[in-house]
Every structure is written in C-alpha cells, then in structure tokens.
Coordinates of C-alpha atoms and ligand atoms in Angstrom, one line a residue:
X23 CA -98.0 10.7 -68.9
X24 CA -100.2 10.0 -65.9
X25 CA -103.3 7.8 -66.2
X26 CA -105.6 8.4 -63.2
X27 CA -107.9 5.5 -62.7
X28 CA -108.6 6.2 -59.0
X29 CA -112.2 7.5 -59.6
X30 CA -114.4 9.0 -62.2
X31 CA -114.5 12.1 -59.9
X32 CA -111.0 13.2 -61.0
X33 CA -112.2 14.8 -64.3
X34 CA -111.6 18.5 -65.0
X35 CA -114.2 20.6 -66.8
X36 CA -113.8 20.6 -70.6
X37 CA -113.4 23.9 -72.5
X38 CA -117.0 23.7 -73.6
X39 CA -118.1 23.2 -70.1
X40 CA -116.0 26.1 -68.8
X41 CA -117.5 28.3 -71.5
X42 CA -121.0 27.3 -70.3
X43 CA -120.1 28.1 -66.7
X44 CA -118.6 31.5 -67.6
X45 CA -121.8 32.5 -69.3
X46 CA -124.2 31.2 -66.7
X47 CA -127.0 33.6 -65.5
X48 CA -126.9 33.5 -61.7
X49 CA -128.8 34.7 -58.6
X50 CA -129.1 33.8 -54.9
X51 CA -130.2 30.2 -54.9
X52 CA -131.1 30.2 -51.2
X53 CA -133.8 32.8 -52.2
X54 CA -134.7 30.4 -55.1
X55 CA -133.5 33.1 -57.5
X56 CA -130.7 31.4 -59.5
X57 CA -132.2 30.8 -62.9
X58 CA -129.6 28.3 -63.9
X59 CA -130.0 26.2 -60.8
X60 CA -133.8 26.3 -61.3
X61 CA -133.3 25.2 -64.9
X62 CA -131.1 22.3 -63.9
X63 CA -133.6 21.2 -61.2
X64 CA -136.5 21.3 -63.7
X65 CA -134.5 19.6 -66.4
X66 CA -133.6 16.7 -64.0
X67 CA -137.1 16.3 -62.6
X68 CA -138.6 16.2 -66.1
X69 CA -136.0 13.8 -67.4
X70 CA -136.7 11.2 -64.6
X71 CA -140.5 11.8 -64.6
X72 CA -140.5 13.2 -61.0
X73 CA -142.2 16.2 -59.5
X74 CA -139.2 18.2 -58.4
X75 CA -135.5 18.3 -57.7
X76 CA -132.9 20.0 -55.6
X77 CA -129.3 20.8 -56.4
X78 CA -126.7 19.9 -53.7
X79 CA -123.0 20.0 -53.3
X80 CA -122.4 16.3 -53.2
X81 CA -123.8 12.8 -53.7
X82 CA -123.3 12.1 -50.0
X83 CA -125.6 15.1 -49.2
X84 CA -128.3 14.1 -51.7
X85 CA -128.3 10.5 -50.2
X86 CA -128.4 11.8 -46.6
X87 CA -131.2 14.3 -47.4
X88 CA -133.2 11.7 -49.4
X89 CA -133.1 9.2 -46.6
X90 CA -133.8 11.8 -44.0
X91 CA -137.0 13.1 -45.7
X92 CA -138.4 9.6 -46.1
X93 CA -138.0 8.4 -42.5
X94 CA -138.4 9.0 -38.8
X95 CA -135.8 8.3 -36.1
X96 CA -135.6 4.7 -34.8
X97 CA -136.6 3.2 -38.2
X98 CA -134.5 0.9 -40.4
X99 CA -133.0 1.1 -43.9
X100 CA -132.7 -2.2 -45.9
X101 CA -129.8 -2.2 -48.3
X102 CA -126.7 -4.1 -49.7
X103 CA -124.0 -4.5 -47.1
X104 CA -121.4 -2.6 -49.3
X105 CA -123.7 0.3 -50.1
X106 CA -122.2 3.7 -50.3
X107 CA -124.9 5.0 -47.8
X108 CA -123.7 2.5 -45.2
X109 CA -119.9 2.2 -45.9
X110 CA -118.8 5.5 -47.2
X111 CA -120.9 8.2 -45.7
X112 CA -119.2 8.4 -42.3
X113 CA -122.1 6.9 -40.4
X114 CA -124.4 9.8 -41.5
X115 CA -127.5 7.7 -41.7
X116 CA -127.3 6.9 -38.0
X117 CA -126.1 10.4 -37.0
X118 CA -128.3 12.6 -39.3
X119 CA -131.5 10.5 -39.3
X120 CA -131.3 8.2 -36.3
X121 CA -131.8 5.0 -38.4
X122 CA -130.4 1.5 -38.2
X123 CA -129.4 -0.6 -41.1
X124 CA -130.5 -4.1 -42.2
X125 CA -127.6 -5.2 -44.5
X126 CA -128.1 -7.8 -47.2
X127 CA -125.5 -9.9 -49.0
X128 CA -126.6 -9.2 -52.6
X129 CA -125.2 -10.5 -55.9
X130 CA -122.4 -8.1 -56.6
X131 CA -124.4 -5.6 -54.7
X132 CA -127.8 -6.2 -56.3
X133 CA -130.3 -7.2 -53.7
X134 CA -133.4 -9.2 -54.7
X135 CA -137.0 -9.1 -53.6
X136 CA -137.1 -12.4 -51.7
X137 CA -134.1 -11.3 -49.6
X138 CA -135.7 -7.9 -49.0
X139 CA -139.1 -9.3 -47.9
X140 CA -137.4 -11.8 -45.6
X141 CA -135.8 -8.8 -43.8
X142 CA -138.9 -6.6 -43.5
X143 CA -139.7 -6.5 -39.8
X144 CA -143.1 -7.6 -38.5
X145 CA -145.2 -5.1 -36.7
X146 CA -143.8 -5.8 -33.3
X147 CA -142.8 -3.2 -30.7
X148 CA -139.4 -4.9 -30.2
X149 CA -138.4 -4.3 -33.8
X150 CA -137.5 -1.2 -35.7
X151 CA -140.0 -0.2 -38.4
X152 CA -138.6 -1.2 -41.9
X153 CA -139.2 2.1 -43.6
X154 CA -136.8 2.4 -46.5
X155 CA -135.3 0.1 -49.2
X156 CA -132.3 1.8 -50.7
X157 CA -130.9 0.5 -54.0
X158 CA -127.6 1.5 -55.6
X159 CA -127.4 1.6 -59.4
X160 CA -124.7 1.0 -60.6
X161 CA -123.2 -0.7 -57.5
X162 CA -119.8 0.7 -56.7
X163 CA -118.7 -2.1 -54.4
X164 CA -120.2 -4.6 -56.9
X165 CA -117.8 -3.5 -59.6
X166 CA -120.2 -1.4 -61.5
X167 CA -122.9 -4.0 -61.7
X168 CA -126.4 -2.8 -62.5
X169 CA -130.1 -3.5 -62.2
X170 CA -132.5 -3.5 -65.1
X171 CA -135.7 -1.6 -64.9
X172 CA -137.8 -4.8 -64.7
X173 CA -135.8 -5.9 -61.7
X174 CA -136.3 -2.6 -60.1
X175 CA -140.0 -2.6 -60.9
X176 CA -140.5 -5.9 -59.1
X177 CA -138.8 -4.7 -56.0
X178 CA -140.5 -1.3 -56.0
X179 CA -144.0 -2.5 -56.5
X180 CA -143.8 -5.0 -53.7
X181 CA -142.2 -2.6 -51.3
X182 CA -144.4 0.4 -52.1
X183 CA -147.5 -1.8 -51.7
X184 CA -146.3 -2.5 -48.2
X185 CA -145.8 1.2 -47.4
X186 CA -142.0 1.0 -47.6
X187 CA -140.3 4.0 -49.2
X188 CA -137.8 3.5 -52.1
X189 CA -134.6 5.5 -52.3
X190 CA -132.1 5.1 -55.2
X191 CA -128.5 6.0 -54.9
X192 CA -128.0 6.7 -58.6
X193 CA -124.5 8.3 -58.4
X194 CA -123.8 6.3 -61.6
X195 CA -127.3 5.7 -62.8
X196 CA -126.4 7.1 -66.3
X197 CA -123.8 4.3 -66.6
X198 CA -126.5 1.7 -65.9
X199 CA -128.9 3.4 -68.4
X200 CA -126.2 3.4 -71.1
X201 CA -126.0 -0.4 -70.9
X202 CA -129.6 -1.3 -70.4
X203 CA -131.1 1.2 -72.8
X204 CA -133.8 1.8 -70.1
X205 CA -135.3 5.3 -70.2
X206 CA -134.7 7.7 -67.3
X207 CA -138.4 8.8 -67.6
X208 CA -139.5 5.3 -66.5
X209 CA -137.5 5.5 -63.3
X210 CA -139.5 8.1 -61.5
X211 CA -142.5 6.0 -60.6
X212 CA -140.4 3.4 -58.9
X213 CA -138.7 5.7 -56.3
X214 CA -139.7 8.2 -53.7
X215 CA -136.3 9.8 -54.0
X216 CA -133.4 9.5 -56.5
X217 CA -129.9 10.8 -56.1
X218 CA -127.8 11.4 -59.2
X219 CA -124.2 12.7 -59.4
X220 CA -123.1 15.2 -62.0
X221 CA -119.5 15.0 -60.9
X222 CA -118.8 11.4 -61.6
X223 CA -118.9 10.0 -65.1
X224 CA -120.7 13.1 -66.4
X225 CA -117.6 15.2 -65.7
X226 CA -119.0 18.3 -63.9
X227 CA -116.7 19.7 -61.2
X228 CA -119.2 19.7 -58.4
X229 CA -122.8 18.7 -57.8
X230 CA -125.5 16.2 -57.3
X231 CA -129.3 16.4 -57.7
X232 CA -132.0 14.8 -55.5
X233 CA -135.2 14.1 -57.3
X234 CA -138.5 13.3 -55.7
X235 CA -142.1 13.9 -55.0
X236 CA -143.0 17.5 -54.4
X237 CA -143.6 17.1 -50.6
X238 CA -140.2 15.3 -50.2
X239 CA -138.3 18.0 -52.1
X240 CA -140.0 20.7 -50.1
X241 CA -138.7 19.1 -46.9
X242 CA -135.3 18.5 -48.6
X243 CA -134.9 22.3 -49.0
X244 CA -135.1 22.7 -45.3
X245 CA -132.7 19.8 -44.7
X246 CA -130.2 21.1 -47.2
X247 CA -130.1 24.3 -45.2
X248 CA -129.7 22.4 -42.0
X249 CA -126.8 20.4 -43.5
X250 CA -125.1 23.6 -44.6
X251 CA -125.7 22.9 -48.3
X252 CA -127.6 26.1 -49.3
X253 CA -125.4 27.7 -51.9
X254 CA -125.7 31.2 -53.3
X255 CA -124.7 31.9 -57.0
X256 CA -124.5 28.2 -57.6
X257 CA -125.7 28.7 -61.2
X258 CA -122.0 28.6 -62.3
X259 CA -122.0 25.0 -61.0
X260 CA -125.4 24.1 -62.3
X261 CA -124.4 25.3 -65.8
X262 CA -121.7 22.7 -65.7
X263 CA -124.3 20.1 -64.8
X264 CA -126.6 21.1 -67.6
X265 CA -123.7 21.0 -70.0
X266 CA -122.8 17.5 -68.7
X267 CA -126.3 16.2 -69.2
X268 CA -126.4 17.6 -72.7
X269 CA -123.0 16.5 -73.9
X270 CA -121.6 13.7 -71.7
X271 CA -124.3 11.1 -71.4
X272 CA -124.1 9.5 -74.8
X273 CA -120.4 8.9 -74.5
X274 CA -120.5 6.8 -71.3
X275 CA -120.4 3.6 -73.3
X276 CA -116.8 4.6 -74.4
X277 CA -115.7 4.4 -70.8
X278 CA -117.3 1.0 -70.5
X279 CA -115.5 -0.3 -73.6
X280 CA -112.2 1.0 -72.3
X281 CA -112.8 -0.7 -68.9
X282 CA -113.6 -4.0 -70.7
X283 CA -110.4 -3.8 -72.7
X284 CA -108.3 -3.4 -69.6
X285 CA -110.2 -6.2 -68.0
X286 CA -109.3 -8.5 -70.9
X287 CA -105.6 -7.6 -70.6
X288 CA -105.7 -8.2 -66.8
X289 CA -107.2 -11.7 -67.2
X290 CA -103.9 -12.9 -68.8
X291 CA -101.6 -11.3 -66.2
X292 CA -99.9 -13.7 -63.8
X293 CA -100.1 -11.1 -60.9
X294 CA -104.0 -11.2 -61.1
X295 CA -106.0 -13.9 -59.5
X296 CA -109.5 -12.9 -60.6
X297 CA -111.2 -10.1 -62.5
X298 CA -114.8 -9.3 -61.7
X299 CA -117.1 -9.0 -64.7
X300 CA -116.8 -5.5 -66.2
X301 CA -120.4 -4.3 -66.7
X302 CA -119.8 -0.5 -66.8
X303 CA -116.9 1.8 -66.0
X304 CA -115.6 0.1 -62.8
X305 CA -113.1 -2.7 -62.9
X306 CA -112.3 -4.6 -59.7
X307 CA -109.6 -7.3 -59.7
X308 CA -108.0 -9.5 -57.0
X309 CA -104.2 -9.8 -56.9
X310 CA -102.4 -13.1 -56.8
X311 CA -101.4 -14.6 -53.5
X312 CA -98.4 -12.9 -51.9
X313 CA -98.8 -9.5 -53.7
X314 CA -99.9 -6.7 -51.4
X315 CA -102.1 -3.9 -52.6
X316 CA -99.6 -1.4 -51.3
X317 CA -96.7 -2.9 -53.3
X318 CA -98.9 -3.2 -56.4
X319 CA -100.2 0.4 -56.2
X320 CA -96.7 1.7 -55.5
X321 CA -95.2 0.1 -58.6
X322 CA -98.2 1.1 -60.7
X323 CA -97.8 4.7 -59.5
X324 CA -94.1 4.8 -60.2
X325 CA -95.0 3.9 -63.8
X326 CA -97.6 6.6 -64.0
X327 CA -100.9 4.8 -63.4
X328 CA -103.0 5.7 -60.3
X329 CA -105.5 3.4 -58.7
X330 CA -107.0 2.5 -55.3
X331 CA -107.2 -0.5 -53.1
X332 CA -110.7 -1.8 -52.7
X333 CA -110.4 -4.7 -50.3
X334 CA -107.5 -6.7 -48.6
X335 CA -106.3 -7.9 -52.1
X336 CA -108.5 -6.0 -54.4
X337 CA -107.7 -3.1 -56.7
X338 CA -110.3 -0.8 -58.4
X339 CA -109.9 1.0 -61.7
X340 CA -112.5 3.5 -62.8
X341 CA -112.6 4.9 -66.4
X342 CA -113.9 8.4 -67.2
X343 CA -114.1 11.4 -69.4
X344 CA -110.4 12.3 -69.0
X345 CA -109.2 8.7 -69.7
X346 CA -109.0 8.6 -73.5
X347 CA -107.6 6.0 -76.0
X348 CA -104.1 7.4 -75.5
X349 CA -104.4 6.8 -71.7
X350 CA -105.8 3.4 -72.4
X351 CA -102.8 2.4 -74.6
X352 CA -100.4 3.8 -72.0
X353 CA -102.2 1.9 -69.2
X354 CA -102.2 -1.4 -71.1
X355 CA -98.5 -1.0 -71.8
X356 CA -97.7 -0.3 -68.1
X357 CA -99.8 -3.3 -67.0
X358 CA -97.8 -5.6 -69.3
X359 CA -94.5 -4.3 -67.8
X360 CA -95.1 -4.8 -64.1
X361 CA -92.7 -7.1 -62.4
X362 CA -94.0 -9.3 -59.6
Ligands
PLP405 C1 -119.5 8.8 -55.3 C2 -120.7 8.1 -54.8 C3 -121.6 8.9 -54.0 C4 -121.5 10.3 -53.7 O1 -120.2 10.7 -53.4 P1 -119.8 12.3 -53.2 O2 -118.4 12.1 -53.3 O3 -120.3 12.7 -51.9 O4 -120.4 13.1 -54.3 C5 -122.8 8.2 -53.6 N1 -123.0 6.9 -54.0 C6 -122.1 6.2 -54.7 C7 -122.4 4.8 -55.1 C8 -120.9 6.8 -55.1 O5 -120.1 6.1 -55.8

C-alpha cells in the first residue's frame, strides 16, 4: 500500500466524476461556446454572490490574473510573507503585473487589520501605491489555518473604504467553510476577486475558477488569453468541477478529522518536536533535533508513506479524497514503526 500525503492535488477522478466528464456537452470555450464551462462559471459566481467567473487551468493562473486585473504596474500588494502568491508562483506577480510586495508576519499566516493599516503607504511620490490586500484562506504555510467571515469583514471594510482592492486566494476556501460554517454567498461582497481550486480537496483533475465583479472578469478573459490559458473543449474538465462541487464539498470534514487523528499520534512520537494545531486538512510538524527532513522522508517513503519537507526541519502532510480510513490506519501504523 502507498499512502500519498504530499498534497491534496494527487487525487484521481472517481468513477462518478469520470462518468460526468464522459457525458459533458462541449464547445469551443474561447468562442464562449462551451455550455459546461459556462454552467460551471455561472454556478460558481452564484454560489459566492459575485457577478461573474472564469475557468482557468490552474490556481496559479487565477491568482495571477486576479491580481493583474486589480492593479497597475509599480503598485504594491500587501500579504502574508508565506503567501502562495509570493512564495510559490515563481515571481509571477512581479513579472506579470510589475508589482512589489509588502510582506507581513501574520499569525500562522493570518494577517490582521492593524498590521495591514500600518503597512499601507501614505500618498507620497517616493512610495509605491498600496493597491491590493491579498488574503489566503486556508493558509497553506500556516498549516491550514483559516479566517472566519467576521475577521475578513473587518479587514475588507476598512481596506475597501480606503480604495484598496481585496483579492482572496481561496485554493482551499471550501476547507475553511467546512470548519466555520460560514456561507460562500456571504464572501462575494468582501472581495473584488476570489480564486478557488477545484483540483485540491475537491478532487477534480484540473481547474480553478476566478470570481469577481463583471468588469474585472471581462478584463480577466483578455488576460487569460495573454497567459495562454484559453482552452477549447474544456467542458470535459468543467464537468469534473461541477461534479466536485456537487459531491465533494460536504465530505471535506472527513479529511480534517483524519488529519487531526494523525496529529494526535505524532504528538507522542519521540522523533517529533512540535505539531502545529490541525485546523483543516494540512498537518505541519517539526522533527526533533538531529533528524533531517531528507532522512525522515526517505524512511517514510520506504515504508509506503509519501510526504514533503516544508521548512528546514518541518514536514507537511495533506489529507484528501483518496486518503481513506484504510490509508489512515496504514499511516498511523507506519508512524509508530519509524526508527530514529
Ligand atoms: C495549490 C495552491 C494554489 C494554486 O496552485 P496550482 O497548482 O497552480 O493550481 C494557490 N494557492 C494556494 C494557497 C495553494 O495551496
């Protein structure tokens, strides 16, 4: 057996999802003629209470386009220092949109209003214009930590009233909603653009959706073409996304429970120094002094469990649709047999 905890992107389509993909009605989406893509975009916009949406190949692309349509070159994005848009998108925000970053420390990746306002630049020709605040929910680098809607409302109202645009990297937004019970429909009014991934916890093979105001999504269609993300009979992929939204949202709490169970087991292991709180489906832990991530991952891999390093001594596990109770038992058994 292999238990793959490297990421929630490793899932394969379920038989039901494949069935939905096989029967998708398709057309050329660059001409706006793919009925299934149109259906997915309308479904997502409605769900989050936003005007419009655009289907893209990846979450990196939806973030890059979202930030691009909200800004002009030479401006600045305020975000957590471990944000995906800063750390894991290859410098795209600088290259694609000509922006600089103002990076905040955050509490496991959650940035607060005081910190944000202290980093908004004054109107001074020496300083870049602070044009976007970007939040991540859940926060990958924060170990799946999340914001509640009331925390977001406070930040958004203060920023929007100052003319600052709000972007949300919601690659794992459904994981946050599963814990808070907040309604997606309440999210739309607090953001100019929201990026959601269908290919993470929701289990679709490919695809992300950028949601936003009508004017921003109109611009986003142009930028998607510029970035080479205009797809043709993409309805086959959109069908997987629709299926995922209909069938794989409710079950996300199962992933969270499994991650918590592993976290509990790790707390008692002598080779672990510290386990970050397990809020959703991401589990980050620090190895004890003297154990390298390479040595740890190698032994884990030899016993059939895959994971990734997430810092000089940190390891990340991510639970997902293809990690069931059998895989959980297998993993717990392996963790109790490691020799360090
Ligand atoms: C995975 C992820 C993305 C998008 O990644 P892609 O692999 O490009 O789809 C964006 N933000 C966060 C926080 C992520 O974890």
